[in-house]
Amino acid sequence: MKRSVLGENELPRSWYNIAADLPEPLRPPLDPGTGKPIGPEQLAAIFPMPLLEQEMSAEREIAIPEPVLDVYAMWRPTPLIRAVRLEQHLGTPAKIFYKYEGASPPGSHKPNTAVAQAYYNKISGIERLATETGAGQWGSALAFACSLFDMALKVYMVRVSYEQKPYRRSLIQTWGGEIVPSPSPDTPAGRQVLEATPDSPGSLGIAISEAVQDAAHRDDTNYSLGSVLNHVLLHQTVIGLEAQRQFRDFGLEPDVVIGCVGGGSNFGGIALPYVREKIHGKPLRAIAVEPEACPSITRGHYHYDFGDTAQTTPLMAMHTLGHSFVPPGIHAGGLRYHGMAPLISHLVELDLVEPQAPAQLDCFAAAVTFARTEGVIPAPETAHAVQAAIAEAERCKREGSEETILFGFSGHGFFDMSAYDAYFAEKLTNYQLPEDALARAWEAIRELPKP
Amino acid sequence: MKRSVLGENELPRSWYNIAADLPEPLRPPLDPGTGKPIGPEQLAAIFPMPLLEQEMSAEREIAIPEPVLDVYAMWRPTPLIRAVRLEQHLGTPAKIFYKYEGASPPGSHKPNTAVAQAYYNKISGIERLATETGAGQWGSALAFACSLFDMALKVYMVRVSYEQKPYRRSLIQTWGGEIVPSPSPDTPAGRQVLEATPDSPGSLGIAISEAVQDAAHRDDTNYSLGSVLNHVLLHQTVIGLEAQRQFRDFGLEPDVVIGCVGGGSNFGGIALPYVREKIHGKPLRAIAVEPEACPSITRGHYHYDFGDTAQTTPLMAMHTLGHSFVPPGIHAGGLRYHGMAPLISHLVELDLVEPQAPAQLDCFAAAVTFARTEGVIPAPETAHAVQAAIAEAERCKREGSEETILFGFSGHGFFDMSAYDAYFAEKLTNYQLPEDALARAWEAIRELPKP
C-alpha cells in the first residue's frame, strides 16, 4: 500500500488543542500600552467571540461544528502518500510519507482554518472579512471560504507576491474576493509606508497592519489571520490527527515529522498532535523548516514583539526578526514573516521542536527531484519541507537507519511556475541576511518586554 | 454522503473495450494510398505493438499491467463528488455528481493513457516519445509519465495555447520534457505552414503532423497521441468504471452522463462503460459537449478524413470539419480539433450519444457558478461539461424530475486563470463559424472515401 484515503465518516470530529498538554503554559499576549496580559474583550472589535475563546482555551479537544465538517468533507481527509519512487531514487532505507494538502480546492492547507474562521464570523453576524496574504495561498483559501458562506472579502496581498503570482489574484477574484497590492493607498498604514518607500516590496507585517485597520474601522468587518495565532494552529491540527489515523493503516509511526514554517500554521497542523506524543514520552523529532532568508527562529530573538509593522497588534512572545524587518523577495512568499507563532516559539524554547533553515536553491533542487519522482510539484514553501525530508532520508542512508519520515505537503506549486522558470533559468540565488540588517531590526524591539 | 473515495485495492484491474459490445462494428482506418483497411504493420514505425493490438482488439476486458496500476495508485481511484451546494444554488430536484480527474498530478484525466502509453513504449524498447498538445494538458501528462519511466519527450504545443498558457510549458519542463510552439521550424510540416502563414495560431492538426514526422524519422522515437484513437479511449475507461463502482456506494445510478469532447478521450473515458449499459437496454443519455466554435459533430460531416493537416495519418471515419480547418483561438484549447474519435462518431451515428455545442460565454458563466458553489475551478474544456450539467439540472427543475446527472470533471483550471481574467474583463466573445468557412474545409475532403 502506498496511499491511505479515508471516507468522510473518518474525518476527525474535534481539533486538538496542545495548550492542555504543555509542560509550561504559553506566555500571554500583552497590551502594548499597559504591558499587562490582554483580555478577549480588547480583541472583540476585530475577532468574533468563538475564535477568541478558542485562542485562550485550555480544553484538549474542541468540537468541529457540523457546517465546517460539511465543507471539510469536500476534500478531507486528504491522502497520506508513501513516496516510494523518491525512496528508490535516493536509495534510502527510510520510509518517506507526505500528507497531501494540495488536494483542497485552493490547493493548500489554508482552507482548514479559512472555513472555520468564515463560519464563526458568519454566525457572529459579520458580513465581511479583511485579511492579508503573502504568496496568496491564504488569500485564495479565505476567498474560497467566504464564497461558500456568502461573505464579502478584501485581501491585502504583499506587493512582491502580487506581481510574482498574478494567477493567485485571478483565483481570489474568481471566488468573488476583492484584492489590492500592499502597501496600498487604502489604509493609513499602507499610505505611511508608500510615502517613505514608494517602491516597497511589501511584507506580511505591513499587510497585516492594513487588514487590521480595515477591520477596526468598519462595523460589518472582522479581521482574519491565516497563521500565527493559537486558534489558527488549532484548526490546522486536522492534518496531523488524520495522519495519525492513517499511519495505523500502514502499521507504522513516524520517527521524524517535518513541516515548513512561515507563521507556523502548516507546521503546527501536522506536528502538534505528534508533539503531544513527544511530551508524553514518545521519542520522535519535530522539525520546523524556515527559509535561510527569513530565519526568525534560527537567527531571531525570543522576545515580545508586535505581529505587524505598524504596531497595531498586541505584543506576542515569539521568535522574531523585529517587526520593522522586511524580508527579501524570495519566492516562498508564504514564509516571509518577521515572527513565528507564539506556540511554535514556545515549543522550540522547550526543546520539543527543532528548527532548520535551508537555502533557497537547495529547496528548489529538492522540489524538482520530488516532481520528477513523485510527480507532484511542490509550492516553494512546501519545497522547504521536501528539502528537509530528503536530507533526513539521506542521513538515514548514511546511518543505515530505517526511520519513518513524515512531511507536510502544504500546497502544490501550480501557481508558482514562474519561480520554477526562474530556477531553471538560473536566475534564483541564495540569500543570507547580513548581520547588520538583523542588528538594526533588533534595535526596534529591544525595549519591549522580555518573556 | 457527498464524496466517494476508494482505496487503491479497489482500482479497476482491466480497461473496458466497447468494441466487444458494439451493435455494428467500427469502420476501419484506411490507407490513403490504396483506400484499403490499414494493418498494424503499417503503423509499427510510430506505435508499439501492444498499443496497436489494443487498437484493433475485440476483447471486452484488457488487463491493466501492474506497473501501470502502480502509477495509477498515486492518485486513483479519483473521488466521485456530489455537488450539493450547486444543487442548492440551482434549486433543482436533480442530483449532480462529478468525477474529479483534477486530482491527478498533472491535473487532468490525461495521465490515464499517458502512463499506459509510456509504459508500453518503454517495454517495447523505445527511449523517446514525440507528441502534440493543445491546451497543454496532454503534453504535461505525457511529460509526467515519461519522467516516471525515464523516457525523453518532445512536445509540439499549439502556438496559441503556448502563448496563452505559459505555465503549462513550465510544468512540462519541470518534468523534464522538451517543448516547442507549433508550427515549428523543426519539421517539414511545421516549416510548410510557417512559410504559408508565418503568424499561424497553430492547431492540433498541424501539431500532430509535426510529432508524427518527428517520430517517423527517428528509430529511438515513437509517436504518442492523447486522444482520438481506440486505445486512448480504452485507457480512459478507468474513469467510468470507477464511477460505476462508486455510484453503488450512493445507491444511485446516473440517468444522464456528460463529458466535454475535443478528440473524445475524456468523454469516452466517463461514458463508454455507461454506453455499454445503454446498448444492453438501460435507459440513459450520454451527452458529448463540444465548443460552438469547433463543432465537429454538430456541424461537421461524418466522413473519412485525415487526422492531421499534413495528411500523414491513415484515413479515419469520423465527424470532421476537414483536416485543413484551423479553429479559432478559443480558450478551451483541448477542444480545438477538426475531427472526432471514430468511436465517438460511430456512437453518435448509432444514436447512442447525443452532441451539444454551447457558446463559450455560457461555459465560463457556468464555470464561475461552479467555482463559487463547489469551490473547484474548472478548466475551460471542463466548463463545457459543467454548462451542460447545469442546463440538464435546470431542465429537471422545470420538469420536476429527480434525475441523477453525472459529468466528467476532466481537469482543473489552475493553468487557465488568464482565460478567467479575460472573461471577467469582458474580453471573451462567442464565436459561430461562418457557413463559408465550413464549406471551404469540406471541399478539401469531399473526394475522400465515404464511410
Tab-separated table of N, CA and C in Angstrom, chain B residues 262-389:
chain	number	residue	atom	x	y	z
B	262	GLY	N	-13.209	16.939	-27.317
B	262	GLY	CA	-12.365	17.595	-28.307
B	262	GLY	C	-11.984	16.510	-29.297
B	263	GLY	N	-11.077	15.638	-28.855
B	263	GLY	CA	-10.767	14.445	-29.631
B	263	GLY	C	-11.627	13.270	-29.195
B	264	GLY	N	-12.123	13.304	-27.960
B	264	GLY	CA	-13.046	12.276	-27.494
B	264	GLY	C	-12.587	11.439	-26.311
B	265	SER	N	-11.349	11.660	-25.819
B	265	SER	CA	-10.851	10.730	-24.796
B	265	SER	C	-11.514	10.942	-23.444
B	266	ASN	N	-11.756	12.190	-23.079
B	266	ASN	CA	-12.393	12.439	-21.792
B	266	ASN	C	-13.819	11.918	-21.791
B	267	PHE	N	-14.543	12.257	-22.848
B	267	PHE	CA	-15.928	11.792	-22.927
B	267	PHE	C	-15.982	10.268	-22.973
B	268	GLY	N	-15.138	9.678	-23.810
B	268	GLY	CA	-15.106	8.218	-23.884
B	268	GLY	C	-14.806	7.603	-22.526
B	269	GLY	N	-13.878	8.198	-21.803
B	269	GLY	CA	-13.474	7.656	-20.509
B	269	GLY	C	-14.617	7.558	-19.529
B	270	ILE	N	-15.411	8.598	-19.437
B	270	ILE	CA	-16.511	8.542	-18.476
B	270	ILE	C	-17.722	7.830	-19.053
B	271	ALA	N	-17.935	7.930	-20.377
B	271	ALA	CA	-19.214	7.493	-20.943
B	271	ALA	C	-19.229	6.052	-21.441
B	272	LEU	N	-18.107	5.529	-21.949
B	272	LEU	CA	-18.179	4.225	-22.614
B	272	LEU	C	-18.719	3.114	-21.714
B	273	PRO	N	-18.297	3.028	-20.449
B	273	PRO	CA	-18.882	1.971	-19.609
B	273	PRO	C	-20.394	2.145	-19.430
B	274	TYR	N	-20.876	3.383	-19.519
B	274	TYR	CA	-22.320	3.602	-19.436
B	274	TYR	C	-23.012	3.338	-20.774
B	275	VAL	N	-22.336	3.659	-21.874
B	275	VAL	CA	-22.914	3.354	-23.191
B	275	VAL	C	-23.101	1.840	-23.318
B	276	ARG	N	-22.192	1.088	-22.736
B	276	ARG	CA	-22.379	-0.366	-22.708
B	276	ARG	C	-23.733	-0.718	-22.093
B	277	GLU	N	-24.043	-0.101	-20.960
B	277	GLU	CA	-25.332	-0.361	-20.300
B	277	GLU	C	-26.493	0.042	-21.201
B	278	LYS	N	-26.303	1.148	-21.897
B	278	LYS	CA	-27.361	1.639	-22.795
B	278	LYS	C	-27.576	0.657	-23.955
B	279	ILE	N	-26.454	0.147	-24.495
B	279	ILE	CA	-26.566	-0.852	-25.572
B	279	ILE	C	-27.363	-2.055	-25.085
B	280	HIS	N	-27.176	-2.390	-23.811
B	280	HIS	CA	-27.859	-3.557	-23.268
B	280	HIS	C	-29.215	-3.200	-22.656
B	281	GLY	N	-29.749	-2.030	-23.021
B	281	GLY	CA	-31.150	-1.757	-22.712
B	281	GLY	C	-31.429	-0.769	-21.611
B	282	LYS	N	-30.409	-0.304	-20.930
B	282	LYS	CA	-30.671	0.623	-19.839
B	282	LYS	C	-31.018	1.996	-20.413
B	283	PRO	N	-32.083	2.641	-19.906
B	283	PRO	CA	-32.413	3.959	-20.434
B	283	PRO	C	-31.540	5.033	-19.793
B	284	LEU	N	-30.566	5.529	-20.501
B	284	LEU	CA	-29.792	6.668	-20.021
B	284	LEU	C	-29.340	7.477	-21.222
B	285	ARG	N	-28.974	8.737	-20.968
B	285	ARG	CA	-28.496	9.609	-22.040
B	285	ARG	C	-27.010	9.875	-21.846
B	286	ALA	N	-26.265	9.836	-22.936
B	286	ALA	CA	-24.842	10.180	-22.906
B	286	ALA	C	-24.662	11.410	-23.786
B	287	ILE	N	-24.207	12.512	-23.171
B	287	ILE	CA	-24.136	13.791	-23.889
B	287	ILE	C	-22.679	14.206	-24.064
B	288	ALA	N	-22.271	14.381	-25.317
B	288	ALA	CA	-20.916	14.837	-25.651
B	288	ALA	C	-20.975	16.326	-25.945
B	289	VAL	N	-20.206	17.124	-25.201
B	289	VAL	CA	-20.311	18.577	-25.298
B	289	VAL	C	-19.074	19.145	-25.985
B	290	GLU	N	-19.291	19.705	-27.170
B	290	GLU	CA	-18.187	20.308	-27.913
B	290	GLU	C	-18.381	21.806	-27.970
B	291	PRO	N	-17.324	22.585	-28.296
B	291	PRO	CA	-17.493	24.036	-28.323
B	291	PRO	C	-18.219	24.498	-29.581
B	292	GLU	N	-19.012	25.524	-29.429
B	292	GLU	CA	-19.707	26.132	-30.564
B	292	GLU	C	-18.722	26.532	-31.660
B	293	ALA	N	-17.496	26.899	-31.255
B	293	ALA	CA	-16.531	27.412	-32.233
B	293	ALA	C	-15.765	26.306	-32.947
B	294	CYS	N	-15.915	25.068	-32.508
B	294	CYS	CA	-15.215	23.963	-33.176
B	294	CYS	C	-16.143	22.746	-33.165
B	295	PRO	N	-17.272	22.860	-33.886
B	295	PRO	CA	-18.381	21.910	-33.734
B	295	PRO	C	-18.284	20.715	-34.686
B	296	SER	N	-17.309	19.858	-34.461
B	296	SER	CA	-17.077	18.782	-35.433
B	296	SER	C	-18.267	17.834	-35.537
B	297	ILE	N	-18.949	17.539	-34.430
B	297	ILE	CA	-20.092	16.619	-34.517
B	297	ILE	C	-21.332	17.360	-35.024
B	298	THR	N	-21.606	18.512	-34.396
B	298	THR	CA	-22.894	19.156	-34.682
B	298	THR	C	-22.932	19.863	-36.039
B	299	ARG	N	-21.782	20.266	-36.565
B	299	ARG	CA	-21.806	20.958	-37.860
B	299	ARG	C	-20.837	20.356	-38.881
B	300	GLY	N	-20.068	19.331	-38.474
B	300	GLY	CA	-19.168	18.692	-39.429
B	300	GLY	C	-19.877	17.580	-40.191
B	301	HIS	N	-19.090	16.839	-40.983
B	301	HIS	CA	-19.618	15.715	-41.756
B	301	HIS	C	-19.084	14.410	-41.174
B	302	TYR	N	-19.876	13.357	-41.264
B	302	TYR	CA	-19.367	12.029	-40.924
B	302	TYR	C	-18.758	11.468	-42.204
B	303	HIS	N	-17.447	11.376	-42.218
B	303	HIS	CA	-16.745	11.133	-43.474
B	303	HIS	C	-15.347	10.594	-43.156
B	304	TYR	N	-14.730	9.932	-44.139
B	304	TYR	CA	-13.319	9.608	-43.949
B	304	TYR	C	-12.492	10.873	-44.096
B	305	ASP	N	-11.504	11.033	-43.207
B	305	ASP	CA	-10.628	12.212	-43.279
B	305	ASP	C	-9.298	11.884	-42.603
B	306	PHE	N	-8.329	12.719	-42.886
B	306	PHE	CA	-7.034	12.600	-42.216
B	306	PHE	C	-7.133	13.131	-40.786
B	307	GLY	N	-6.332	12.569	-39.915
B	307	GLY	CA	-6.288	13.042	-38.534
B	307	GLY	C	-5.455	14.297	-38.379
B	308	ASP	N	-4.694	14.659	-39.399
B	308	ASP	CA	-3.780	15.796	-39.273
B	308	ASP	C	-3.802	16.636	-40.543
B	309	THR	N	-3.236	17.804	-40.428
B	309	THR	CA	-3.277	18.786	-41.507
B	309	THR	C	-2.414	18.369	-42.701
B	310	ALA	N	-1.249	17.775	-42.407
B	310	ALA	CA	-0.320	17.436	-43.498
B	310	ALA	C	-0.636	16.092	-44.133
B	311	GLN	N	-1.744	15.478	-43.770
B	311	GLN	CA	-2.195	14.227	-44.396
B	311	GLN	C	-1.192	13.092	-44.219
B	312	THR	N	-0.602	13.000	-43.041
B	312	THR	CA	0.360	11.921	-42.780
B	312	THR	C	-0.305	10.712	-42.120
B	313	THR	N	-1.511	10.858	-41.602
B	313	THR	CA	-2.133	9.745	-40.873
B	313	THR	C	-2.999	8.909	-41.817
B	314	PRO	N	-3.425	7.723	-41.353
B	314	PRO	CA	-4.439	6.980	-42.110
B	314	PRO	C	-5.741	7.780	-42.165
B	315	LEU	N	-6.629	7.369	-43.047
B	315	LEU	CA	-7.965	7.979	-43.091
B	315	LEU	C	-8.851	7.327	-42.044
B	316	MET	N	-9.583	8.163	-41.315
B	316	MET	CA	-10.472	7.636	-40.278
B	316	MET	C	-11.894	8.089	-40.551
B	317	ALA	N	-12.853	7.194	-40.264
B	317	ALA	CA	-14.269	7.551	-40.419
B	317	ALA	C	-14.700	8.289	-39.167
B	318	MET	N	-14.981	9.575	-39.332
B	318	MET	CA	-15.288	10.378	-38.142
B	318	MET	C	-16.058	11.628	-38.524
B	319	HIS	N	-16.628	12.283	-37.502
B	319	HIS	CA	-17.171	13.607	-37.738
B	319	HIS	C	-16.002	14.565	-37.862
B	320	THR	N	-16.014	15.340	-38.938
B	320	THR	CA	-14.859	16.212	-39.169
B	320	THR	C	-15.291	17.508	-39.826
B	321	LEU	N	-14.558	18.555	-39.492
B	321	LEU	CA	-14.731	19.850	-40.157
B	321	LEU	C	-13.799	19.955	-41.355
B	322	GLY	N	-12.991	18.921	-41.556
B	322	GLY	CA	-11.993	18.935	-42.631
B	322	GLY	C	-10.609	19.175	-42.059
B	323	HIS	N	-9.630	18.367	-42.546
B	323	HIS	CA	-8.306	18.422	-41.917
B	323	HIS	C	-7.604	19.752	-42.150
B	324	SER	N	-8.086	20.558	-43.104
B	324	SER	CA	-7.437	21.860	-43.336
B	324	SER	C	-8.007	22.949	-42.424
B	325	PHE	N	-9.032	22.582	-41.659
B	325	PHE	CA	-9.712	23.567	-40.810
B	325	PHE	C	-8.833	23.976	-39.619
B	326	VAL	N	-8.636	25.278	-39.443
B	326	VAL	CA	-7.908	25.788	-38.272
B	326	VAL	C	-8.906	26.507	-37.377
B	327	PRO	N	-9.201	25.922	-36.205
B	327	PRO	CA	-10.245	26.503	-35.349
B	327	PRO	C	-9.815	27.854	-34.794
B	328	PRO	N	-10.776	28.727	-34.483
B	328	PRO	CA	-10.427	29.992	-33.827
B	328	PRO	C	-9.779	29.741	-32.467
B	329	GLY	N	-9.027	30.725	-31.994
B	329	GLY	CA	-8.238	30.537	-30.766
B	329	GLY	C	-9.040	30.643	-29.489
B	330	ILE	N	-10.101	29.874	-29.363
B	330	ILE	CA	-10.868	29.874	-28.109
B	330	ILE	C	-10.022	29.317	-26.978
B	331	HIS	N	-10.451	29.631	-25.747
B	331	HIS	CA	-9.606	29.262	-24.611
B	331	HIS	C	-9.612	27.774	-24.285
B	332	ALA	N	-10.636	27.058	-24.716
B	332	ALA	CA	-10.657	25.619	-24.458
B	332	ALA	C	-9.802	24.913	-25.512
B	333	GLY	N	-8.473	25.142	-25.386
B	333	GLY	CA	-7.545	24.663	-26.407
B	333	GLY	C	-7.591	23.166	-26.615
B	334	GLY	N	-7.960	22.438	-25.574
B	334	GLY	CA	-8.028	20.987	-25.680
B	334	GLY	C	-9.186	20.521	-26.550
B	335	LEU	N	-10.092	21.427	-26.906
B	335	LEU	CA	-11.237	21.048	-27.737
B	335	LEU	C	-11.101	21.579	-29.167
B	336	ARG	N	-9.926	22.124	-29.488
B	336	ARG	CA	-9.721	22.704	-30.821
B	336	ARG	C	-9.200	21.654	-31.793
B	337	TYR	N	-10.018	20.702	-32.183
B	337	TYR	CA	-9.577	19.653	-33.107
B	337	TYR	C	-10.619	19.518	-34.206
B	338	HIS	N	-10.141	19.342	-35.427
B	338	HIS	CA	-11.081	19.349	-36.556
B	338	HIS	C	-11.938	18.089	-36.614
B	339	GLY	N	-11.469	17.014	-35.992
B	339	GLY	CA	-12.189	15.750	-36.082
B	339	GLY	C	-12.703	15.270	-34.735
B	340	MET	N	-13.150	14.033	-34.718
B	340	MET	CA	-13.690	13.427	-33.500
B	340	MET	C	-13.270	11.959	-33.495
B	341	ALA	N	-13.048	11.409	-32.316
B	341	ALA	CA	-12.680	9.992	-32.227
B	341	ALA	C	-13.652	9.153	-33.067
B	342	PRO	N	-13.131	8.266	-33.936
B	342	PRO	CA	-14.021	7.413	-34.729
B	342	PRO	C	-15.039	6.666	-33.868
B	343	LEU	N	-14.622	6.256	-32.684
B	343	LEU	CA	-15.519	5.524	-31.795
B	343	LEU	C	-16.692	6.397	-31.348
B	344	ILE	N	-16.411	7.629	-30.975
B	344	ILE	CA	-17.483	8.535	-30.533
B	344	ILE	C	-18.387	8.876	-31.724
B	345	SER	N	-17.765	9.131	-32.878
B	345	SER	CA	-18.553	9.433	-34.082
B	345	SER	C	-19.504	8.278	-34.400
B	346	HIS	N	-18.981	7.071	-34.331
B	346	HIS	CA	-19.781	5.869	-34.588
B	346	HIS	C	-20.965	5.794	-33.628
B	347	LEU	N	-20.735	6.076	-32.356
B	347	LEU	CA	-21.808	6.021	-31.352
B	347	LEU	C	-22.848	7.108	-31.596
B	348	VAL	N	-22.405	8.256	-32.094
B	348	VAL	CA	-23.364	9.306	-32.460
B	348	VAL	C	-24.226	8.814	-33.617
B	349	GLU	N	-23.568	8.210	-34.624
B	349	GLU	CA	-24.325	7.700	-35.780
B	349	GLU	C	-25.330	6.627	-35.359
B	350	LEU	N	-24.993	5.869	-34.314
B	350	LEU	CA	-25.891	4.815	-33.811
B	350	LEU	C	-26.928	5.358	-32.825
B	351	ASP	N	-26.974	6.671	-32.669
B	351	ASP	CA	-27.900	7.317	-31.722
B	351	ASP	C	-27.679	6.874	-30.276
B	352	LEU	N	-26.465	6.496	-29.957
B	352	LEU	CA	-26.154	6.123	-28.566
B	352	LEU	C	-25.575	7.310	-27.795
B	353	VAL	N	-25.107	8.317	-28.517
B	353	VAL	CA	-24.526	9.524	-27.901
B	353	VAL	C	-25.159	10.732	-28.565
B	354	GLU	N	-25.547	11.742	-27.740
B	354	GLU	CA	-26.094	12.961	-28.330
B	354	GLU	C	-25.122	14.118	-28.132
B	355	PRO	N	-24.883	14.898	-29.197
B	355	PRO	CA	-23.947	16.020	-29.090
B	355	PRO	C	-24.641	17.324	-28.707
B	356	GLN	N	-23.904	18.193	-28.038
B	356	GLN	CA	-24.348	19.566	-27.786
B	356	GLN	C	-23.160	20.485	-28.060
B	357	ALA	N	-23.422	21.753	-28.360
B	357	ALA	CA	-22.341	22.694	-28.672
B	357	ALA	C	-22.636	24.070	-28.084
B	358	PRO	N	-22.425	24.244	-26.780
B	358	PRO	CA	-22.725	25.536	-26.149
B	358	PRO	C	-21.693	26.609	-26.518
B	359	ALA	N	-22.109	27.857	-26.300
B	359	ALA	CA	-21.249	29.004	-26.591
B	359	ALA	C	-20.239	29.218	-25.459
B	360	GLN	N	-19.098	29.800	-25.825
B	360	GLN	CA	-18.002	29.990	-24.864
B	360	GLN	C	-18.422	30.755	-23.618
B	361	LEU	N	-19.163	31.861	-23.799
B	361	LEU	CA	-19.512	32.681	-22.630
B	361	LEU	C	-20.429	31.931	-21.668
B	362	ASP	N	-21.330	31.119	-22.202
B	362	ASP	CA	-22.195	30.321	-21.329
B	362	ASP	C	-21.367	29.328	-20.522
B	363	CYS	N	-20.326	28.807	-21.142
B	363	CYS	CA	-19.471	27.842	-20.434
B	363	CYS	C	-18.709	28.519	-19.300
B	364	PHE	N	-18.167	29.715	-19.553
B	364	PHE	CA	-17.455	30.413	-18.481
B	364	PHE	C	-18.412	30.818	-17.359
B	365	ALA	N	-19.617	31.257	-17.720
B	365	ALA	CA	-20.591	31.618	-16.681
B	365	ALA	C	-20.887	30.405	-15.798
B	366	ALA	N	-21.062	29.253	-16.423
B	366	ALA	CA	-21.326	28.029	-15.661
B	366	ALA	C	-20.130	27.679	-14.778
B	367	ALA	N	-18.935	27.858	-15.324
B	367	ALA	CA	-17.721	27.524	-14.563
B	367	ALA	C	-17.595	28.403	-13.319
B	368	VAL	N	-17.934	29.686	-13.450
B	368	VAL	CA	-17.842	30.587	-12.299
B	368	VAL	C	-18.898	30.210	-11.256
B	369	THR	N	-20.098	29.873	-11.708
B	369	THR	CA	-21.124	29.387	-10.772
B	369	THR	C	-20.609	28.161	-10.027
B	370	PHE	N	-19.982	27.258	-10.752
B	370	PHE	CA	-19.463	26.049	-10.126
B	370	PHE	C	-18.360	26.383	-9.115
B	371	ALA	N	-17.452	27.277	-9.519
B	371	ALA	CA	-16.340	27.647	-8.628
B	371	ALA	C	-16.857	28.280	-7.340
B	372	ARG	N	-17.916	29.084	-7.464
B	372	ARG	CA	-18.401	29.806	-6.281
B	372	ARG	C	-19.327	28.962	-5.421
B	373	THR	N	-19.781	27.827	-5.914
B	373	THR	CA	-20.610	26.947	-5.087
B	373	THR	C	-19.819	25.723	-4.638
B	374	GLU	N	-19.143	25.070	-5.554
B	374	GLU	CA	-18.422	23.840	-5.221
B	374	GLU	C	-16.953	24.083	-4.896
B	375	GLY	N	-16.462	25.288	-5.166
B	375	GLY	CA	-15.103	25.625	-4.780
B	375	GLY	C	-14.041	25.240	-5.783
B	376	VAL	N	-14.367	24.398	-6.741
B	376	VAL	CA	-13.354	23.883	-7.658
B	376	VAL	C	-13.443	24.649	-8.980
B	377	ILE	N	-12.279	25.045	-9.494
B	377	ILE	CA	-12.232	25.867	-10.705
B	377	ILE	C	-11.999	24.977	-11.915
B	378	PRO	N	-12.976	24.896	-12.815
B	378	PRO	CA	-12.833	24.003	-13.962
B	378	PRO	C	-11.923	24.576	-15.049
B	379	ALA	N	-11.207	23.711	-15.734
B	379	ALA	CA	-10.534	24.111	-16.966
B	379	ALA	C	-11.604	24.549	-17.968
B	380	PRO	N	-11.235	25.408	-18.931
B	380	PRO	CA	-12.234	25.842	-19.923
B	380	PRO	C	-12.858	24.667	-20.685
B	381	GLU	N	-12.094	23.596	-20.895
B	381	GLU	CA	-12.665	22.407	-21.543
B	381	GLU	C	-13.769	21.832	-20.659
B	382	THR	N	-13.418	21.612	-19.381
B	382	THR	CA	-14.364	21.054	-18.422
B	382	THR	C	-15.605	21.932	-18.293
B	383	ALA	N	-15.410	23.242	-18.454
B	383	ALA	CA	-16.529	24.184	-18.327
B	383	ALA	C	-17.668	23.825	-19.283
B	384	HIS	N	-17.337	23.202	-20.412
B	384	HIS	CA	-18.397	22.792	-21.340
B	384	HIS	C	-19.284	21.708	-20.713
B	385	ALA	N	-18.671	20.793	-19.987
B	385	ALA	CA	-19.455	19.758	-19.309
B	385	ALA	C	-20.264	20.363	-18.165
B	386	VAL	N	-19.661	21.329	-17.466
B	386	VAL	CA	-20.363	21.996	-16.369
B	386	VAL	C	-21.604	22.705	-16.923
B	387	GLN	N	-21.430	23.387	-18.046
B	387	GLN	CA	-22.556	24.100	-18.668
B	387	GLN	C	-23.691	23.119	-18.973
B	388	ALA	N	-23.343	21.989	-19.570
B	388	ALA	CA	-24.378	21.020	-19.947
B	388	ALA	C	-25.044	20.420	-18.707
B	389	ALA	N	-24.245	20.165	-17.662
B	389	ALA	CA	-24.809	19.584	-16.435
B	389	ALA	C	-25.791	20.561	-15.789
